[in-house]
mmCIF file with all atom_site columns, C-alpha atoms in Angstrom:
data_model
loop_
_atom_site.group_PDB
_atom_site.id
_atom_site.type_symbol
_atom_site.label_atom_id
_atom_site.label_alt_id
_atom_site.label_comp_id
_atom_site.label_asym_id
_atom_site.label_entity_id
_atom_site.label_seq_id
_atom_site.pdbx_PDB_ins_code
_atom_site.Cartn_x
_atom_site.Cartn_y
_atom_site.Cartn_z
_atom_site.occupancy
_atom_site.B_iso_or_equiv
_atom_site.pdbx_formal_charge
_atom_site.auth_seq_id
_atom_site.auth_comp_id
_atom_site.auth_asym_id
_atom_site.auth_atom_id
_atom_site.pdbx_PDB_model_num
ATOM 1   C CA . GLN A 1 1   ? -28.538 47.232 43.850 1.00 0.00 ? 1   GLN A CA 1
ATOM 2   C CA . GLU A 1 2   ? -31.237 47.506 46.478 1.00 0.00 ? 2   GLU A CA 1
ATOM 3   C CA . GLY A 1 3   ? -30.093 48.700 49.851 1.00 0.00 ? 3   GLY A CA 1
ATOM 4   C CA . ILE A 1 4   ? -26.506 49.757 48.890 1.00 0.00 ? 4   ILE A CA 1
ATOM 5   C CA . GLU A 1 5   ? -26.835 53.351 50.306 1.00 0.00 ? 5   GLU A CA 1
ATOM 6   C CA . GLU A 1 6   ? -27.998 51.883 53.811 1.00 0.00 ? 6   GLU A CA 1
ATOM 7   C CA . THR A 1 7   ? -25.294 49.281 53.861 1.00 0.00 ? 7   THR A CA 1
ATOM 8   C CA . GLU A 1 8   ? -22.722 51.824 53.127 1.00 0.00 ? 8   GLU A CA 1
ATOM 9   C CA . LYS A 1 9   ? -24.187 54.201 55.806 1.00 0.00 ? 9   LYS A CA 1
ATOM 10  C CA . ASP A 1 10  ? -23.925 51.167 58.434 1.00 0.00 ? 10  ASP A CA 1
ATOM 11  C CA . VAL A 1 11  ? -20.335 50.321 57.394 1.00 0.00 ? 11  VAL A CA 1
ATOM 12  C CA . GLU A 1 12  ? -19.378 53.849 57.926 1.00 0.00 ? 12  GLU A CA 1
ATOM 13  C CA . GLU A 1 13  ? -21.161 53.877 61.209 1.00 0.00 ? 13  GLU A CA 1
ATOM 14  C CA . ILE A 1 14  ? -19.159 50.936 62.208 1.00 0.00 ? 14  ILE A CA 1
ATOM 15  C CA . LYS A 1 15  ? -15.999 52.633 61.261 1.00 0.00 ? 15  LYS A CA 1
ATOM 16  C CA . LYS A 1 16  ? -16.707 56.201 62.674 1.00 0.00 ? 16  LYS A CA 1
ATOM 17  C CA . ARG A 1 17  ? -17.596 54.621 66.196 1.00 0.00 ? 17  ARG A CA 1
ATOM 18  C CA . LYS A 1 18  ? -14.868 52.289 65.906 1.00 0.00 ? 18  LYS A CA 1
ATOM 19  C CA . ILE A 1 19  ? -17.186 49.381 66.961 1.00 0.00 ? 19  ILE A CA 1
ATOM 20  C CA . ASN A 1 20  ? -15.325 46.156 67.443 1.00 0.00 ? 20  ASN A CA 1
ATOM 21  C CA . ILE A 1 21  ? -17.404 43.371 65.593 1.00 0.00 ? 21  ILE A CA 1
ATOM 22  C CA . ASP A 1 22  ? -16.841 40.008 66.926 1.00 0.00 ? 22  ASP A CA 1
ATOM 23  C CA . GLU A 1 23  ? -18.651 36.942 66.042 1.00 0.00 ? 23  GLU A CA 1
ATOM 24  C CA . ASN A 1 24  ? -21.602 37.447 68.529 1.00 0.00 ? 24  ASN A CA 1
ATOM 25  C CA . LEU A 1 25  ? -22.635 40.153 66.182 1.00 0.00 ? 25  LEU A CA 1
ATOM 26  C CA . PHE A 1 26  ? -22.426 38.091 63.016 1.00 0.00 ? 26  PHE A CA 1
ATOM 27  C CA . PRO A 1 27  ? -25.482 37.510 61.002 1.00 0.00 ? 27  PRO A CA 1
ATOM 28  C CA . PRO A 1 28  ? -26.747 33.882 60.611 1.00 0.00 ? 28  PRO A CA 1
ATOM 29  C CA . CYS A 1 29  ? -25.528 33.420 57.074 1.00 0.00 ? 29  CYS A CA 1
ATOM 30  C CA . ILE A 1 30  ? -22.142 34.560 58.113 1.00 0.00 ? 30  ILE A CA 1
ATOM 31  C CA . LYS A 1 31  ? -22.227 32.231 61.219 1.00 0.00 ? 31  LYS A CA 1
ATOM 32  C CA . ASN A 1 32  ? -23.456 29.177 58.879 1.00 0.00 ? 32  ASN A CA 1
ATOM 33  C CA . ILE A 1 33  ? -20.601 29.846 56.546 1.00 0.00 ? 33  ILE A CA 1
ATOM 34  C CA . LEU A 1 34  ? -18.217 29.712 59.306 1.00 0.00 ? 34  LEU A CA 1
ATOM 35  C CA . SER A 1 35  ? -19.572 26.602 60.899 1.00 0.00 ? 35  SER A CA 1
ATOM 36  C CA . GLY A 1 36  ? -17.545 24.670 57.820 1.00 0.00 ? 36  GLY A CA 1
ATOM 37  C CA . ASN A 1 37  ? -20.881 22.660 56.724 1.00 0.00 ? 37  ASN A CA 1
ATOM 38  C CA . ILE A 1 38  ? -20.898 23.760 53.150 1.00 0.00 ? 38  ILE A CA 1
ATOM 39  C CA . GLU A 1 39  ? -21.187 21.247 50.306 1.00 0.00 ? 39  GLU A CA 1
ATOM 40  C CA . ASP A 1 40  ? -21.277 23.684 47.420 1.00 0.00 ? 40  ASP A CA 1
ATOM 41  C CA . GLY A 1 41  ? -20.227 27.385 47.426 1.00 0.00 ? 41  GLY A CA 1
ATOM 42  C CA . ARG A 1 42  ? -17.026 27.214 49.066 1.00 0.00 ? 42  ARG A CA 1
ATOM 43  C CA . LYS A 1 43  ? -15.604 29.951 46.648 1.00 0.00 ? 43  LYS A CA 1
ATOM 44  C CA . ARG A 1 44  ? -18.566 32.165 46.978 1.00 0.00 ? 44  ARG A CA 1
ATOM 45  C CA . SER A 1 45  ? -18.468 31.753 50.816 1.00 0.00 ? 45  SER A CA 1
ATOM 46  C CA . LEU A 1 46  ? -14.772 32.866 50.691 1.00 0.00 ? 46  LEU A CA 1
ATOM 47  C CA . PHE A 1 47  ? -15.901 35.942 48.653 1.00 0.00 ? 47  PHE A CA 1
ATOM 48  C CA . ILE A 1 48  ? -18.538 36.659 51.140 1.00 0.00 ? 48  ILE A CA 1
ATOM 49  C CA . LEU A 1 49  ? -16.322 36.090 54.242 1.00 0.00 ? 49  LEU A CA 1
ATOM 50  C CA . ILE A 1 50  ? -13.264 38.224 52.928 1.00 0.00 ? 50  ILE A CA 1
ATOM 51  C CA . ASN A 1 51  ? -15.507 41.228 52.209 1.00 0.00 ? 51  ASN A CA 1
ATOM 52  C CA . PHE A 1 52  ? -17.699 40.938 55.201 1.00 0.00 ? 52  PHE A CA 1
ATOM 53  C CA . LEU A 1 53  ? -14.525 40.833 57.621 1.00 0.00 ? 53  LEU A CA 1
ATOM 54  C CA . ALA A 1 54  ? -12.810 43.515 55.782 1.00 0.00 ? 54  ALA A CA 1
ATOM 55  C CA . ASN A 1 55  ? -15.907 45.919 55.566 1.00 0.00 ? 55  ASN A CA 1
ATOM 56  C CA . ILE A 1 56  ? -16.356 45.495 59.376 1.00 0.00 ? 56  ILE A CA 1
ATOM 57  C CA . GLY A 1 57  ? -12.912 46.760 59.897 1.00 0.00 ? 57  GLY A CA 1
ATOM 58  C CA . TRP A 1 58  ? -10.940 43.639 60.720 1.00 0.00 ? 58  TRP A CA 1
ATOM 59  C CA . ASP A 1 59  ? -7.192  43.853 59.876 1.00 0.00 ? 59  ASP A CA 1
ATOM 60  C CA . TRP A 1 60  ? -5.745  41.698 57.214 1.00 0.00 ? 60  TRP A CA 1
ATOM 61  C CA . ASP A 1 61  ? -3.759  39.444 59.465 1.00 0.00 ? 61  ASP A CA 1
ATOM 62  C CA . LYS A 1 62  ? -6.690  38.759 61.562 1.00 0.00 ? 62  LYS A CA 1
ATOM 63  C CA . ILE A 1 63  ? -8.764  38.083 58.213 1.00 0.00 ? 63  ILE A CA 1
ATOM 64  C CA . GLU A 1 64  ? -6.052  35.874 56.992 1.00 0.00 ? 64  GLU A CA 1
ATOM 65  C CA . SER A 1 65  ? -5.610  33.574 59.966 1.00 0.00 ? 65  SER A CA 1
ATOM 66  C CA . TYR A 1 66  ? -9.481  33.527 60.365 1.00 0.00 ? 66  TYR A CA 1
ATOM 67  C CA . ILE A 1 67  ? -9.869  32.459 56.637 1.00 0.00 ? 67  ILE A CA 1
ATOM 68  C CA . ARG A 1 68  ? -7.384  29.864 56.984 1.00 0.00 ? 68  ARG A CA 1
ATOM 69  C CA . GLU A 1 69  ? -8.872  28.136 60.237 1.00 0.00 ? 69  GLU A CA 1
ATOM 70  C CA . TRP A 1 70  ? -12.314 28.276 58.344 1.00 0.00 ? 70  TRP A CA 1
ATOM 71  C CA . ASN A 1 71  ? -10.894 26.546 55.232 1.00 0.00 ? 71  ASN A CA 1
ATOM 72  C CA . ASP A 1 72  ? -9.306  23.964 57.570 1.00 0.00 ? 72  ASP A CA 1
ATOM 73  C CA . LYS A 1 73  ? -12.810 23.089 59.009 1.00 0.00 ? 73  LYS A CA 1
ATOM 74  C CA . LEU A 1 74  ? -14.206 22.370 55.410 1.00 0.00 ? 74  LEU A CA 1
ATOM 75  C CA . ASN A 1 75  ? -14.715 18.817 54.202 1.00 0.00 ? 75  ASN A CA 1
ATOM 76  C CA . GLU A 1 76  ? -13.002 19.763 51.043 1.00 0.00 ? 76  GLU A CA 1
ATOM 77  C CA . PRO A 1 77  ? -10.901 22.467 51.883 1.00 0.00 ? 77  PRO A CA 1
ATOM 78  C CA . LEU A 1 78  ? -9.886  25.045 49.076 1.00 0.00 ? 78  LEU A CA 1
ATOM 79  C CA . ARG A 1 79  ? -6.407  25.061 47.912 1.00 0.00 ? 79  ARG A CA 1
ATOM 80  C CA . ASP A 1 80  ? -3.916  27.389 49.851 1.00 0.00 ? 80  ASP A CA 1
ATOM 81  C CA . ARG A 1 81  ? -2.786  28.936 46.456 1.00 0.00 ? 81  ARG A CA 1
ATOM 82  C CA . TYR A 1 82  ? -6.558  29.977 45.849 1.00 0.00 ? 82  TYR A CA 1
ATOM 83  C CA . ILE A 1 83  ? -7.003  31.498 49.097 1.00 0.00 ? 83  ILE A CA 1
ATOM 84  C CA . GLU A 1 84  ? -3.756  33.445 48.916 1.00 0.00 ? 84  GLU A CA 1
ATOM 85  C CA . TYR A 1 85  ? -4.505  34.758 45.450 1.00 0.00 ? 85  TYR A CA 1
ATOM 86  C CA . GLN A 1 86  ? -7.939  36.005 46.721 1.00 0.00 ? 86  GLN A CA 1
ATOM 87  C CA . LEU A 1 87  ? -6.684  37.630 49.739 1.00 0.00 ? 87  LEU A CA 1
ATOM 88  C CA . GLU A 1 88  ? -3.928  39.312 47.877 1.00 0.00 ? 88  GLU A CA 1
ATOM 89  C CA . TRP A 1 89  ? -6.490  40.432 45.223 1.00 0.00 ? 89  TRP A CA 1
ATOM 90  C CA . HIS A 1 90  ? -8.738  41.936 47.751 1.00 0.00 ? 90  HIS A CA 1
ATOM 91  C CA . LYS A 1 91  ? -6.032  43.715 49.775 1.00 0.00 ? 91  LYS A CA 1
ATOM 92  C CA . LYS A 1 92  ? -5.020  45.337 46.626 1.00 0.00 ? 92  LYS A CA 1
ATOM 93  C CA . ILE A 1 93  ? -8.379  46.410 45.778 1.00 0.00 ? 93  ILE A CA 1
ATOM 94  C CA . TYR A 1 94  ? -8.952  47.747 49.290 1.00 0.00 ? 94  TYR A CA 1
ATOM 95  C CA . ARG A 1 95  ? -5.674  49.558 49.217 1.00 0.00 ? 95  ARG A CA 1
ATOM 96  C CA . GLU A 1 96  ? -6.924  51.518 46.265 1.00 0.00 ? 96  GLU A CA 1
ATOM 97  C CA . ASN A 1 97  ? -9.656  52.468 48.403 1.00 0.00 ? 97  ASN A CA 1
ATOM 98  C CA . LYS A 1 98  ? -12.084 50.555 46.270 1.00 0.00 ? 98  LYS A CA 1
ATOM 99  C CA . ARG A 1 99  ? -14.208 47.771 47.905 1.00 0.00 ? 99  ARG A CA 1
ATOM 100 C CA . TYR A 1 100 ? -16.729 45.283 47.477 1.00 0.00 ? 100 TYR A CA 1
ATOM 101 C CA . LEU A 1 101 ? -19.765 44.925 49.742 1.00 0.00 ? 101 LEU A CA 1
ATOM 102 C CA . THR A 1 102 ? -20.921 41.668 50.581 1.00 0.00 ? 102 THR A CA 1
ATOM 103 C CA . PRO A 1 103 ? -23.653 40.567 48.142 1.00 0.00 ? 103 PRO A CA 1
ATOM 104 C CA . SER A 1 104 ? -27.154 41.515 49.195 1.00 0.00 ? 104 SER A CA 1
ATOM 105 C CA . CYS A 1 105 ? -29.442 39.077 51.049 1.00 0.00 ? 105 CYS A CA 1
ATOM 106 C CA . ASN A 1 106 ? -31.745 38.921 47.980 1.00 0.00 ? 106 ASN A CA 1
ATOM 107 C CA . ASN A 1 107 ? -29.039 37.649 45.794 1.00 0.00 ? 107 ASN A CA 1
ATOM 108 C CA . GLU A 1 108 ? -29.947 34.096 45.964 1.00 0.00 ? 108 GLU A CA 1
ATOM 109 C CA . ILE A 1 109 ? -26.890 32.644 44.009 1.00 0.00 ? 109 ILE A CA 1
ATOM 110 C CA . TYR A 1 110 ? -25.013 33.209 47.292 1.00 0.00 ? 110 TYR A CA 1
ATOM 111 C CA . TYR A 1 111 ? -27.083 32.749 50.294 1.00 0.00 ? 111 TYR A CA 1
ATOM 112 C CA . LYS A 1 112 ? -29.935 30.613 49.480 1.00 0.00 ? 112 LYS A CA 1
ATOM 113 C CA . ASP A 1 113 ? -28.216 28.429 46.827 1.00 0.00 ? 113 ASP A CA 1
ATOM 114 C CA . ILE A 1 114 ? -25.481 27.518 49.304 1.00 0.00 ? 114 ILE A CA 1
ATOM 115 C CA . GLY A 1 115 ? -27.869 26.765 51.922 1.00 0.00 ? 115 GLY A CA 1
ATOM 116 C CA . VAL A 1 116 ? -26.831 29.501 54.635 1.00 0.00 ? 116 VAL A CA 1
ATOM 117 C CA . CYS A 1 117 ? -29.730 31.731 54.795 1.00 0.00 ? 117 CYS A CA 1
ATOM 118 C CA . THR A 1 118 ? -31.465 31.009 57.807 1.00 0.00 ? 118 THR A CA 1
ATOM 119 C CA . PRO A 1 119 ? -32.964 34.449 58.885 1.00 0.00 ? 119 PRO A CA 1
ATOM 120 C CA . ASP A 1 120 ? -33.601 35.418 62.405 1.00 0.00 ? 120 ASP A CA 1
ATOM 121 C CA . ASN A 1 121 ? -35.871 38.508 63.615 1.00 0.00 ? 121 ASN A CA 1
ATOM 122 C CA . ILE A 1 122 ? -33.164 40.960 62.586 1.00 0.00 ? 122 ILE A CA 1
ATOM 123 C CA . CYS A 1 123 ? -32.810 39.888 59.263 1.00 0.00 ? 123 CYS A CA 1
ATOM 124 C CA . SER A 1 124 ? -36.076 41.457 58.350 1.00 0.00 ? 124 SER A CA 1
ATOM 125 C CA . LEU A 1 125 ? -34.623 44.661 59.070 1.00 0.00 ? 125 LEU A CA 1
ATOM 126 C CA . ILE A 1 126 ? -31.712 44.477 56.605 1.00 0.00 ? 126 ILE A CA 1
ATOM 127 C CA . LYS A 1 127 ? -31.004 44.055 52.984 1.00 0.00 ? 127 LYS A CA 1
ATOM 128 C CA . ASN A 1 128 ? -27.296 43.135 53.288 1.00 0.00 ? 128 ASN A CA 1
ATOM 129 C CA . PRO A 1 129 ? -25.476 41.113 56.030 1.00 0.00 ? 129 PRO A CA 1
ATOM 130 C CA . LEU A 1 130 ? -23.002 44.049 56.480 1.00 0.00 ? 130 LEU A CA 1
ATOM 131 C CA . SER A 1 131 ? -25.914 46.039 58.151 1.00 0.00 ? 131 SER A CA 1
ATOM 132 C CA . TYR A 1 132 ? -26.772 43.158 60.614 1.00 0.00 ? 132 TYR A CA 1
ATOM 133 C CA . PRO A 1 133 ? -24.157 44.291 63.317 1.00 0.00 ? 133 PRO A CA 1
ATOM 134 C CA . ILE A 1 134 ? -25.415 47.653 63.716 1.00 0.00 ? 134 ILE A CA 1
ATOM 135 C CA . LYS A 1 135 ? -29.275 46.608 63.757 1.00 0.00 ? 135 LYS A CA 1
ATOM 136 C CA . LYS A 1 136 ? -28.153 43.923 66.350 1.00 0.00 ? 136 LYS A CA 1
ATOM 137 C CA . ILE A 1 137 ? -26.383 46.466 68.579 1.00 0.00 ? 137 ILE A CA 1
ATOM 138 C CA . LYS A 1 138 ? -29.391 48.796 68.274 1.00 0.00 ? 138 LYS A CA 1
ATOM 139 C CA . SER A 1 139 ? -31.625 45.850 68.984 1.00 0.00 ? 139 SER A CA 1
ATOM 140 C CA . ILE A 1 140 ? -29.622 44.889 72.408 1.00 0.00 ? 140 ILE A CA 1
ATOM 141 C CA . LYS A 1 141 ? -29.562 48.632 73.353 1.00 0.00 ? 141 LYS A CA 1
ATOM 142 C CA . SER A 1 142 ? -33.387 49.094 72.766 1.00 0.00 ? 142 SER A CA 1
ATOM 143 C CA . SER A 1 143 ? -34.081 45.723 74.750 1.00 0.00 ? 143 SER A CA 1
ATOM 144 C CA . GLN A 1 144 ? -31.614 46.912 77.631 1.00 0.00 ? 144 GLN A CA 1
ATOM 145 C CA . ASP A 1 145 ? -33.237 50.384 77.408 1.00 0.00 ? 145 ASP A CA 1
ATOM 146 C CA . SER A 1 146 ? -36.890 49.091 77.926 1.00 0.00 ? 146 SER A CA 1
ATOM 147 C CA . GLN A 1 147 ? -35.798 46.629 80.706 1.00 0.00 ? 147 GLN A CA 1
ATOM 148 C CA . ASN A 1 148 ? -34.269 49.748 82.627 1.00 0.00 ? 148 ASN A CA 1
ATOM 149 C CA . ASN A 1 149 ? -37.588 51.665 82.213 1.00 0.00 ? 149 ASN A CA 1
#
């Protein structure tokens, strides 16, 4: 898969520097999923969200409450049991030190097909939504540095 090494490097940088990633640093596709305006692709969106939030270092309690709030916003919420099962399965995988990256941006089944891919200028620099927070932080810092000079 294209961009996996770069994505893993960005995820490690988030962990190493203990960067607190909040919604301001989320890529447009994740923000679009979180808006709850999804007709098709709720299960794919759940997969994306769980793995995005777990990889950026959110703890499982925070992920779980965030996912439940998101599900409540959906026109047709997923069944609670389905969400519980997905969260338990992912927790088990992560406990075993395995993990799933979010699907790459060029994986159309996920982002384009469910209508959440609305790229901004930072998106052109990444191949996976997990790289977005680091690139955005660097972009903000670079713009602040140029304003200070």
